[in-house]
Amino acid sequence: MTPDVRNTQAEHTLEFPGGYTRSTGPVIGRFLTELRDGRLVGVRTAAGRTLVPPLEYDPETGDAVTGEFVEVGPAGTVESWAWVSSPHAGHPLDRPFAWALIRLDGADTALVHAVDAGDAKAMRPGMRVRPRWRAERAGHVTDIESFVPDVTMIISKVRTEYRVKPGLSLARFLEGVAEGVLVGCRCGSCGKVYVPYRLSCPECGVAVTEEVTLPDTGTVTTFAINNLPDPRAPEVPFVSAYILLDGADIPLIALVGGVPAHEVRQGMRVRAVWVPEEERTPSMSNIKWFAPTGEPDVEL
Amino acid sequence: MRQVAVVAFAQTRHSADDEGLSEPEMILPVLDEVRERTGLRRFGFTCSGSCDYLAGAPFSFVSALDALGAWPPISESHVEMDAAWALYEAWVRLQHGDVDSALVYGFGKSSQGDLREIMTLQLDPYYLAPLGLDQVSFAALQAHAAGADRAALDGIVWRSRRDGRANPYALDLPDPEGEEPEVGPLRPYDIAPITDGAAAVVLAAGDLAWELCERPAWISGIAHRIEPHYLGMRDLARSASAADAARAAGVGKGHVDVAELHAQFSHEEIILREALELPDGTAVNPSGGPLAANPVMATGLIRIGEAARRILDGTAGRTVAHAASGPCLQHNLVTVMEGQS
Ligand SMILES: [Zn+2]
């Protein structure tokens, strides 16, 4: 059988082995020489503008530039940019970056280079950047590996450890929770029932003495759907709600579960879901969450 | 000024893939078509436009002469640019007055290599090319500088692809949807497709034009202007050179029925409309334009051919063709054509 020659394909590479030698001339050569020394310079035109990078001619008039070089930068301002999300082999960075037109301080024209900003959202007009130099410089425009944003923010880490005790009233409440009951109290002055248990009435400012045991059923008075993960919640989204326990005058904050988040509503009747008896500790994690009882909603 | 007209135009049915034709094989049918249409076998001058970097071989345009029949020797020239500039050279040559006809053609197989890498090679070798700044990246810089509106860009792409589907020579591209930015803000569909193809135009001067065709597309103005090559020395949001060329060619001296613009990225159409001061009533790129077929080095000549065709077939009275070269519309050629009864 004769092979189908029309489908024959050959690989073909164009290359100048060792690279293409180019003379730089006195203007571009000066810029690249200064670059090798870690300095940025521009060239003055007869009209007094500073071109960065220097060209041999004034782009406005076509006339030769003057022989005057001035140091510029190293910081500059981003005028415009394009975001590269998938860098190519020939690009200066192997992670997403921006191409930018950067007007170095003291320059009248913009330099094109890469900005290593991490995220496209970090880019904005007027952004201040400065060069990140390569350790080994050769007098090449890539002696600047990229520009990086000016420091405008720092992260200060804060972490310190404490040993906390619950106090008398909370200890009493958690003692109850460990046994599967919710302990509250009634104010002898105004008659309001508080849960968790407390030692004084915040309204009357008097000590309360009567302890009451509340049922673990109640009504959702308001709630929030949380879309950010929380170590205390089983999954995302989760619902945290104010639950007015039957017989209480102020609600308790707790998770609502066993129901899709969007089905939770004000007035919904719920009951605590306790962890098995053998797993109980004096902690609110004894209550997994409150789940709907299936009773009709309550008018609030 | 000697009156010169486009009297014939032909183009290949462009292809998104390498169909296995060598360059002379691709060119021959379009040359045959314009030779047949004009009845001319010999031309006073011949000029072509192509780019050796597309084939990766030096003097690759020479082999294309195989399709010409260049013996006995002919008067021939080549530009390493889009063939729109070959047409400009031919127009200048016809101004000399000693020859009356010219054949212009351009071709490119951009499927053979990586066009983005190849276009990097055209950049300033000191400051830009070493960064690996590629074609899509520098176009994206311009799109951002121009503050192009997403909805406007999408509208341009939709219209171009729809018109391209109605043009038997352009590519059959679907309506775009749901693509992530290639280099933000440009999306893959904002970028002209990789295309292989060729085109040919015959120019004739004075009486010869009337002999060769019923309704020649007379070139009433043609001019090109260029800006500094370095991107940071220009206002990328505008094309000052396109505006200058348009003024010099006299775009604004009459109504414009059709404008064919060499916009290889959707935002370039917005910049060019403004530079050429095109009125709302002008049909822009009814052929689908470069966003529907972009045979590099022939695309600009095709704009002239498409704009001329509408005068040749009597559907337009005055048209404008634009061709661009260099990064971010650095160099612009504007041609105004008119029919005379
Ligand atoms: Zn009280």
XYZ file of C-alpha atoms and ligand atoms in Angstrom:
642
model
C 0.000 0.000 0.000
C 1.307 3.459 -0.794
C 1.311 5.825 2.168
C -0.840 8.952 1.787
C 1.919 11.466 1.128
C -0.492 14.400 1.377
C -0.760 13.744 5.095
C 2.995 13.717 5.530
C 4.137 16.305 7.982
C 7.627 17.400 9.003
C 8.743 19.288 12.092
C 10.678 22.405 11.222
C 12.492 24.721 13.621
C 13.778 28.222 12.975
C 16.612 29.134 15.279
C 19.688 31.333 15.423
C 22.018 29.058 17.397
C 23.672 31.008 20.173
C 21.314 33.932 19.562
C 21.369 36.889 17.229
C 24.114 39.450 17.864
C 22.883 43.019 17.853
C 24.808 46.198 18.495
C 23.016 48.489 20.902
C 24.417 51.892 19.927
C 25.119 54.679 22.421
C 21.523 55.333 23.523
C 20.088 51.863 24.120
C 23.554 50.696 25.186
C 23.662 53.337 27.910
C 20.274 52.260 29.247
C 21.263 48.591 29.296
C 24.637 49.354 30.905
C 22.965 51.334 33.679
C 20.423 48.562 34.034
C 23.228 46.103 34.660
C 24.304 48.363 37.531
C 20.772 48.390 38.900
C 19.969 51.921 37.758
C 17.243 53.186 35.454
C 17.941 56.101 33.136
C 16.009 58.051 30.544
C 17.216 60.249 27.728
C 16.208 63.888 27.235
C 14.719 65.115 23.998
C 15.430 68.609 22.681
C 11.950 69.563 23.911
C 12.935 68.524 27.421
C 10.924 65.314 27.666
C 12.505 62.252 29.254
C 12.103 59.045 27.244
C 12.166 55.797 29.185
C 13.285 53.452 27.824
C 15.546 55.701 25.770
C 15.133 55.751 21.986
C 17.585 57.337 19.555
C 14.899 59.689 18.266
C 12.120 61.830 19.675
C 8.904 59.994 18.806
C 7.122 63.376 18.515
C 9.444 64.914 15.955
C 11.764 62.217 14.700
C 14.757 64.379 15.675
C 17.764 62.831 17.386
C 17.626 62.937 21.174
C 20.153 64.908 23.229
C 23.078 63.173 24.890
C 21.676 63.941 28.330
C 20.749 60.948 30.447
C 18.877 61.292 33.747
C 18.232 58.776 36.444
C 14.549 57.874 36.810
C 12.519 55.631 39.075
C 13.111 53.073 40.331
C 9.479 53.353 41.398
C 6.783 54.053 38.877
C 3.054 54.227 38.304
C 0.996 51.681 36.385
C -0.990 53.395 33.633
C -2.603 50.363 32.036
C -2.285 46.605 32.137
C -3.399 43.263 30.707
C -3.724 40.169 32.870
C -2.087 36.922 31.743
C -3.774 34.017 33.500
C -1.886 31.257 31.653
C 1.719 32.297 31.028
C 3.508 31.003 27.936
C 6.996 29.551 27.805
C 8.549 32.819 26.619
C 6.920 34.983 29.291
C 9.002 36.429 32.146
C 7.047 34.697 34.917
C 5.675 31.183 35.154
C 2.698 32.249 37.264
C -0.188 34.591 36.413
C 1.019 38.187 36.041
C 0.189 41.492 34.386
C 1.776 43.208 31.444
C 1.823 46.860 32.284
C 2.651 50.282 30.948
C 4.665 51.787 33.806
C 5.610 55.456 33.971
C 8.753 55.556 36.064
C 9.108 58.568 38.336
C 10.736 61.348 36.322
C 9.852 59.829 32.940
C 7.468 61.234 30.333
C 6.815 57.923 28.599
C 5.827 54.482 29.805
C 7.972 51.380 30.039
C 6.403 48.038 29.140
C 7.175 45.284 31.626
C 5.648 42.560 33.751
C 4.105 43.150 37.174
C 4.100 40.273 39.637
C 0.920 41.164 41.498
C -0.336 37.706 42.401
C -3.936 38.362 41.489
C -5.679 40.372 38.767
C -7.753 42.033 41.496
C -4.568 43.587 42.885
C -4.106 45.648 39.695
C -5.468 49.168 39.533
C -4.643 52.368 37.671
C -2.206 54.523 39.578
C -0.746 51.484 41.317
C 2.809 52.099 42.494
C 5.425 49.513 41.554
C 9.171 49.109 41.678
C 11.594 46.762 39.997
C 12.625 43.405 41.360
C 16.166 43.003 40.113
C 17.838 39.765 39.184
C 20.841 38.886 41.312
C 22.942 38.269 38.196
C 22.519 41.120 35.737
C 23.811 41.126 32.175
C 22.647 44.415 30.656
C 19.372 43.051 29.323
C 15.823 44.320 29.747
C 15.121 41.117 31.689
C 17.681 42.210 34.358
C 14.451 43.409 35.908
C 12.748 40.113 36.560
C 9.456 41.936 36.991
C 7.995 44.901 38.801
C 6.310 44.333 42.136
C 3.654 46.425 43.882
C 4.781 48.954 46.473
C 4.245 47.932 50.055
C 0.952 49.481 51.109
C -0.173 46.923 53.682
C 1.316 44.379 56.023
C -0.222 41.466 57.875
C 0.473 41.453 61.613
C -0.130 38.106 63.228
C -1.839 38.034 66.621
C -2.103 34.904 68.762
C -2.067 34.515 72.490
C -3.424 31.780 74.755
C -5.713 32.016 77.746
C -7.093 29.743 80.411
C -10.762 30.608 81.003
C -13.201 29.371 83.618
C -16.982 29.546 83.102
C -17.872 31.394 86.302
C -20.515 30.262 88.758
C -23.663 30.723 86.652
C -22.307 29.272 83.393
C -20.792 26.360 85.360
C -24.263 25.642 86.760
C -25.793 25.804 83.258
C -23.132 23.473 81.759
C -23.601 21.079 84.631
C -27.208 20.823 83.494
C -26.206 20.453 79.853
C -23.941 17.552 80.827
C -27.049 15.833 82.191
C -29.233 16.725 79.236
C -31.236 19.554 80.806
C -31.352 23.284 80.149
C -31.096 25.302 83.333
C -32.520 28.827 83.499
C -33.656 31.216 86.208
C -36.593 33.462 87.074
C -36.179 37.000 88.377
C -38.029 37.483 91.651
C -38.632 41.155 90.808
C -39.866 41.238 87.189
C -40.648 37.574 86.720
C -38.644 37.147 83.501
C -37.164 33.739 82.752
C -33.596 33.754 81.506
C -31.640 30.961 79.865
C -28.742 30.218 80.248
C -28.890 30.381 84.027
C -27.580 33.624 85.540
C -27.100 35.101 88.986
C -28.645 38.542 88.458
C -31.389 40.108 86.394
C -29.914 42.565 83.879
C -33.116 44.559 83.847
C -33.690 44.883 87.570
C -30.101 44.614 88.791
C -31.074 42.247 91.568
C -29.781 38.806 92.403
C -31.975 35.966 91.205
C -32.407 32.897 93.321
C -35.050 30.766 91.617
C -33.615 28.122 89.317
C -35.907 26.698 86.619
C -35.495 23.795 84.218
C -36.583 24.565 80.701
C -37.716 22.094 78.061
C -35.482 21.533 75.023
C -38.222 22.627 72.635
C -38.668 26.124 71.269
C -39.422 28.439 68.337
C -37.086 30.071 65.800
C -37.475 33.848 66.178
C -34.829 34.861 63.636
C -31.979 33.188 61.813
C -29.003 33.647 59.471
C -27.725 31.437 56.674
C -23.933 31.252 56.891
C -21.937 30.458 53.774
C -18.464 30.568 55.307
C -17.185 27.401 56.989
C -16.990 27.425 60.781
C -15.303 24.721 62.852
C -18.359 24.581 65.101
C -20.787 23.921 62.228
C -21.231 20.582 60.483
C -21.401 21.830 56.882
C -21.827 24.877 54.634
C -24.275 26.511 54.378
C -25.395 26.249 57.981
C -28.104 28.093 59.875
C -27.601 29.850 63.188
C -30.794 30.972 64.880
C -32.332 32.613 67.899
C -34.443 29.964 69.593
C -36.963 31.000 72.199
C -37.231 27.974 74.456
C -40.765 27.268 75.651
C -41.253 29.174 78.897
C -38.232 31.472 78.413
C -38.357 35.241 77.853
C -35.126 35.632 75.939
C -33.852 33.478 73.098
C -30.793 31.276 73.025
C -28.454 31.254 70.030
C -27.890 27.830 68.480
C -27.506 25.949 65.197
C -30.522 24.667 63.291
C -30.018 21.385 61.418
C -31.768 18.407 59.941
C -33.461 20.713 57.434
C -32.242 22.420 54.210
C -31.046 25.932 55.030
C -33.556 27.643 52.731
C -36.482 25.893 54.491
C -35.742 27.406 57.904
C -38.253 30.123 58.790
C -39.347 32.370 61.614
C -41.912 30.640 63.821
C -40.581 27.174 63.071
C -40.881 24.735 66.002
C -37.622 23.001 66.919
C -36.217 20.563 69.465
C -32.606 20.040 70.588
C -30.799 17.038 69.130
C -28.570 15.739 71.904
C -25.472 13.631 71.408
C -25.750 10.081 72.871
C -25.638 9.982 76.656
C -22.248 8.269 76.838
C -20.647 11.109 74.810
C -21.948 13.959 76.971
C -19.624 16.560 78.478
C -20.332 19.883 80.233
C -20.309 21.733 76.886
C -22.796 23.188 74.403
C -21.472 20.672 71.877
C -23.758 18.261 73.707
C -26.477 19.755 71.525
C -25.704 18.900 67.928
C -28.294 21.411 66.747
C -32.011 22.127 66.941
C -34.121 20.226 64.405
C -37.711 20.870 63.279
C -40.332 19.052 65.292
C -42.877 19.044 62.487
C -45.445 20.930 64.608
C -47.299 23.820 62.951
C -45.435 27.161 62.928
C -46.034 29.592 65.732
C -47.323 33.128 65.145
C -44.609 35.421 66.552
C -2.223 62.274 -10.151
C -2.868 59.382 -12.489
C -6.270 57.714 -12.071
C -5.814 54.122 -10.938
C -8.559 51.595 -10.177
C -9.037 48.138 -8.769
C -10.444 46.137 -11.683
C -10.391 42.581 -10.335
C -10.196 40.821 -6.994
C -10.040 37.152 -6.020
C -9.430 35.295 -2.794
C -9.124 31.712 -1.648
C -11.778 29.961 0.380
C -9.801 30.497 3.548
C -9.034 27.625 5.851
C -8.485 27.282 9.582
C -6.118 24.343 9.071
C -3.224 23.516 6.819
C -4.940 21.865 3.854
C -1.631 20.553 2.596
C -1.186 23.049 -0.244
C 2.211 24.614 -0.778
C 2.185 28.403 -1.046
C 2.425 28.507 -4.887
C -0.384 25.919 -4.990
C -2.520 28.146 -2.779
C -1.828 31.258 -4.867
C -2.275 29.803 -8.357
C -6.119 29.625 -8.343
C -6.509 33.280 -7.284
C -3.976 34.422 -9.880
C -5.806 32.395 -12.521
C -9.078 33.952 -11.442
C -7.946 37.574 -11.819
C -6.088 36.774 -15.044
C -9.236 35.230 -16.467
C -11.443 38.063 -15.273
C -9.264 40.739 -16.856
C -8.039 38.718 -19.798
C -4.493 39.827 -18.952
C -1.637 37.306 -18.857
C 1.166 39.864 -18.492
C 1.232 42.906 -16.195
C 3.324 46.051 -16.261
C 4.294 45.455 -12.639
C 3.840 42.681 -10.102
C 4.143 43.063 -6.353
C 3.489 40.636 -3.511
C 3.260 40.756 0.265
C 4.139 37.931 2.621
C 6.233 37.142 5.672
C 9.062 34.624 5.700
C 8.586 34.045 9.426
C 5.182 32.458 8.740
C 6.923 29.669 6.815
C 10.116 29.855 8.848
C 12.216 29.871 5.685
C 14.243 32.712 4.180
C 13.152 34.088 0.787
C 10.075 31.877 0.907
C 8.262 34.442 -1.229
C 10.570 33.595 -4.123
C 9.092 30.128 -4.491
C 5.674 31.749 -4.783
C 6.844 33.180 -8.114
C 6.349 29.676 -9.520
C 2.675 30.541 -9.776
C 3.366 33.685 -11.811
C 5.106 32.615 -14.991
C 8.031 34.972 -14.585
C 9.758 34.194 -17.896
C 10.724 36.137 -19.900
C 11.688 38.247 -16.856
C 8.952 40.437 -15.410
C 9.123 43.641 -13.421
C 8.524 42.337 -9.919
C 8.837 43.383 -6.302
C 7.919 42.166 -2.816
C 7.119 43.704 0.550
C 7.696 41.816 3.800
C 4.323 43.153 4.935
C 0.654 42.705 4.331
C 0.002 42.819 0.573
C -2.043 46.011 1.086
C 1.380 47.697 1.120
C 2.292 45.777 -2.065
C -0.798 47.411 -3.570
C 0.444 50.805 -2.370
C 3.809 50.149 -4.036
C 2.039 49.095 -7.238
C -0.120 52.248 -7.117
C 3.046 54.368 -6.794
C 4.638 52.418 -9.647
C 1.611 53.116 -11.862
C 1.987 56.839 -11.099
C 5.245 56.713 -13.088
C 3.074 56.581 -16.204
C 5.026 54.039 -18.273
C 2.962 50.972 -17.356
C -0.823 50.665 -17.073
C -1.454 47.450 -15.177
C -0.266 45.800 -12.013
C -0.852 42.466 -10.332
C -0.795 42.432 -6.541
C -1.075 39.371 -4.357
C -0.528 38.299 -0.798
C -0.560 35.020 1.042
C 0.055 33.468 4.408
C -0.235 30.118 6.122
C -0.352 31.085 9.772
C -1.329 27.516 10.717
C 2.247 26.344 10.268
C 3.714 27.866 13.406
C 2.706 29.640 16.583
C 1.501 33.039 15.363
C 1.839 34.567 18.835
C 5.498 33.588 18.996
C 6.091 34.702 15.434
C 4.566 38.136 16.046
C 6.845 38.560 19.070
C 9.739 38.463 16.591
C 8.481 41.667 14.944
C 8.892 43.620 18.175
C 11.726 45.858 19.273
C 14.595 43.392 19.910
C 16.035 45.421 22.803
C 13.125 46.259 25.021
C 10.013 44.274 24.022
C 10.849 40.980 22.298
C 13.132 39.763 25.147
C 10.183 40.014 27.520
C 8.301 37.502 25.395
C 5.503 40.031 24.941
C 3.219 38.195 22.529
C 0.597 39.391 20.075
C -2.416 38.726 22.292
C -0.685 40.345 25.274
C 0.137 43.612 23.541
C -3.327 43.736 22.016
C -4.789 43.202 25.501
C -2.724 46.147 26.782
C -4.322 48.266 24.081
C -7.817 46.931 24.807
C -7.396 47.889 28.451
C -5.955 51.299 27.623
C -8.943 51.926 25.336
C -11.322 50.914 28.134
C -13.271 48.783 25.681
C -16.792 47.961 26.835
C -17.483 44.227 27.055
C -20.943 44.445 25.521
C -19.607 46.492 22.598
C -16.822 43.969 21.996
C -19.249 41.061 22.127
C -21.483 42.855 19.641
C -18.572 43.262 17.232
C -17.650 39.578 17.490
C -21.241 38.404 17.015
C -21.759 40.628 13.981
C -18.403 39.657 12.441
C -18.981 35.937 12.850
C -22.545 36.167 11.540
C -21.381 38.109 8.464
C -18.493 35.675 8.059
C -20.870 32.733 7.939
C -22.654 34.439 5.037
C -19.333 34.934 3.210
C -18.279 31.762 1.377
C -14.598 32.748 1.595
C -14.517 33.322 5.371
C -14.433 30.720 8.132
C -17.596 29.156 9.488
C -17.315 30.166 13.147
C -20.058 29.615 15.736
C -21.510 32.393 17.886
C -19.128 32.802 20.815
C -20.109 31.957 24.356
C -18.702 31.378 27.799
C -14.992 31.769 27.218
C -12.584 32.813 29.964
C -10.220 35.716 29.210
C -7.131 34.696 27.243
C -5.093 37.684 28.379
C -7.517 39.913 30.269
C -9.543 41.791 29.106
C -9.409 39.907 25.766
C -11.281 36.625 25.414
C -10.339 33.981 22.856
C -13.179 35.071 20.574
C -11.916 38.676 20.541
C -8.881 37.409 18.638
C -8.883 36.829 14.852
C -8.779 33.111 14.026
C -5.695 31.350 12.709
C -6.264 31.242 8.947
C -4.486 30.131 5.792
C -5.274 31.942 2.562
C -4.317 34.204 -0.322
C -5.753 37.037 -2.387
C -4.988 38.882 -5.623
C -5.946 42.274 -7.008
C -5.418 43.784 -10.442
C -4.859 47.541 -10.715
C -5.238 49.388 -13.981
C -4.660 53.025 -14.895
C -6.787 55.362 -16.975
C -8.385 53.988 -20.134
C -7.158 50.446 -19.505
C -9.349 50.283 -16.399
C -12.456 51.090 -18.500
C -11.405 48.438 -21.037
C -10.988 45.747 -18.374
C -14.148 46.252 -16.400
C -17.533 47.896 -16.532
C -17.363 49.737 -13.229
C -13.782 50.161 -11.958
C -13.223 50.958 -8.269
C -11.243 54.177 -8.686
C -8.761 54.904 -5.932
C -9.593 58.495 -5.033
C -7.243 58.550 -2.058
C -4.580 56.319 -0.553
C -2.205 57.123 2.297
C -0.326 55.464 5.100
C 1.065 56.811 8.354
C 3.093 55.267 11.135
C 3.601 55.843 14.872
C 6.531 55.116 17.210
C 7.029 51.388 17.588
C 7.475 51.432 21.350
C 4.092 50.891 23.009
C 4.841 53.152 25.985
C 5.522 56.167 23.743
C 2.020 56.198 22.286
C -1.541 56.773 23.430
C -2.738 53.222 22.910
C -6.364 54.216 23.372
C -6.315 55.989 20.017
C -4.778 55.503 16.602
C -3.290 58.841 15.633
C -1.673 57.355 12.513
C -4.947 55.828 11.285
C -6.622 59.206 11.768
C -3.815 60.978 9.869
C -3.922 58.437 7.037
C -7.718 58.736 6.832
C -7.492 62.529 6.574
C -4.768 62.306 3.932
C -6.819 59.794 1.923
C -9.901 62.006 2.168
C -12.224 59.587 3.963
C -14.356 62.449 5.256
C -14.864 64.091 1.852
C -17.995 62.063 1.143
C -20.373 59.474 2.501
C -18.953 56.020 3.125
C -21.207 53.104 2.171
C -18.869 50.352 3.307
C -15.697 50.294 5.391
C -13.538 47.207 5.549
C -11.267 47.495 8.600
C -8.206 45.392 9.342
C -9.237 44.825 12.977
C -7.628 41.631 14.196
C -8.968 42.153 17.730
C -12.488 43.307 18.469
C -11.390 46.469 20.322
C -9.394 47.587 17.256
C -12.665 48.134 15.401
C -13.761 50.643 18.064
C -10.440 52.517 17.860
C -10.500 52.519 14.047
C -14.112 53.665 13.707
C -13.185 56.661 15.825
C -9.912 57.338 13.991
C -11.582 57.131 10.574
C -14.577 59.130 11.869
C -16.943 56.668 10.247
C -20.592 57.726 10.388
C -23.162 55.367 11.931
C -24.659 54.613 8.533
C -21.479 52.969 7.243
C -21.558 49.166 7.026
C -18.389 48.013 8.784
C -16.792 44.748 7.670
C -19.835 43.277 5.916
C -17.496 40.480 4.770
C -17.057 39.436 8.403
C -13.646 41.107 8.498
C -10.503 39.669 10.085
C -12.488 38.236 13.016
C -14.078 35.852 10.500
C -10.943 35.092 8.443
C -7.415 36.355 8.951
C -4.955 35.007 6.381
C -2.022 37.020 7.724
C -0.274 39.103 5.011
C -3.356 38.892 2.768
C -5.950 40.204 5.264
C -5.242 43.889 4.545
C -5.305 43.334 0.782
C -8.612 41.470 1.202
C -10.033 44.574 2.897
C -9.198 46.552 -0.252
C -10.573 43.754 -2.435
C -13.812 43.462 -0.440
C -14.327 47.236 -0.436
C -13.581 47.385 -4.197
C -15.860 44.426 -4.961
C -18.880 46.378 -3.755
C -18.118 49.110 -6.255
C -17.323 46.621 -9.030
C -20.707 44.919 -8.517
C -22.562 48.237 -8.207
C -23.820 47.756 -4.627
C -21.794 50.690 -3.231
C -20.751 54.083 -4.527
C -17.911 54.984 -2.180
C -15.984 52.643 0.118
C -13.023 52.719 2.487
C -10.459 49.995 3.092
C -8.017 49.962 5.967
C -4.906 47.850 6.506
C -2.724 47.696 9.615
C 0.761 46.536 10.423
C 2.908 46.427 13.542
C 1.884 46.016 17.181
C -1.292 47.744 18.404
C -2.179 49.350 15.049
C 1.221 51.009 14.716
C 1.075 51.520 10.958
C -2.102 52.183 9.032
C -2.951 52.371 5.326
C -6.266 53.844 4.240
C -7.697 53.560 0.725
C -10.795 55.346 -0.518
C -12.485 53.995 -3.637
C -15.300 55.402 -5.734
C -17.364 54.272 -8.686
C -17.966 56.550 -11.673
C -20.741 56.058 -14.165
Zn -35.838 41.308 86.569
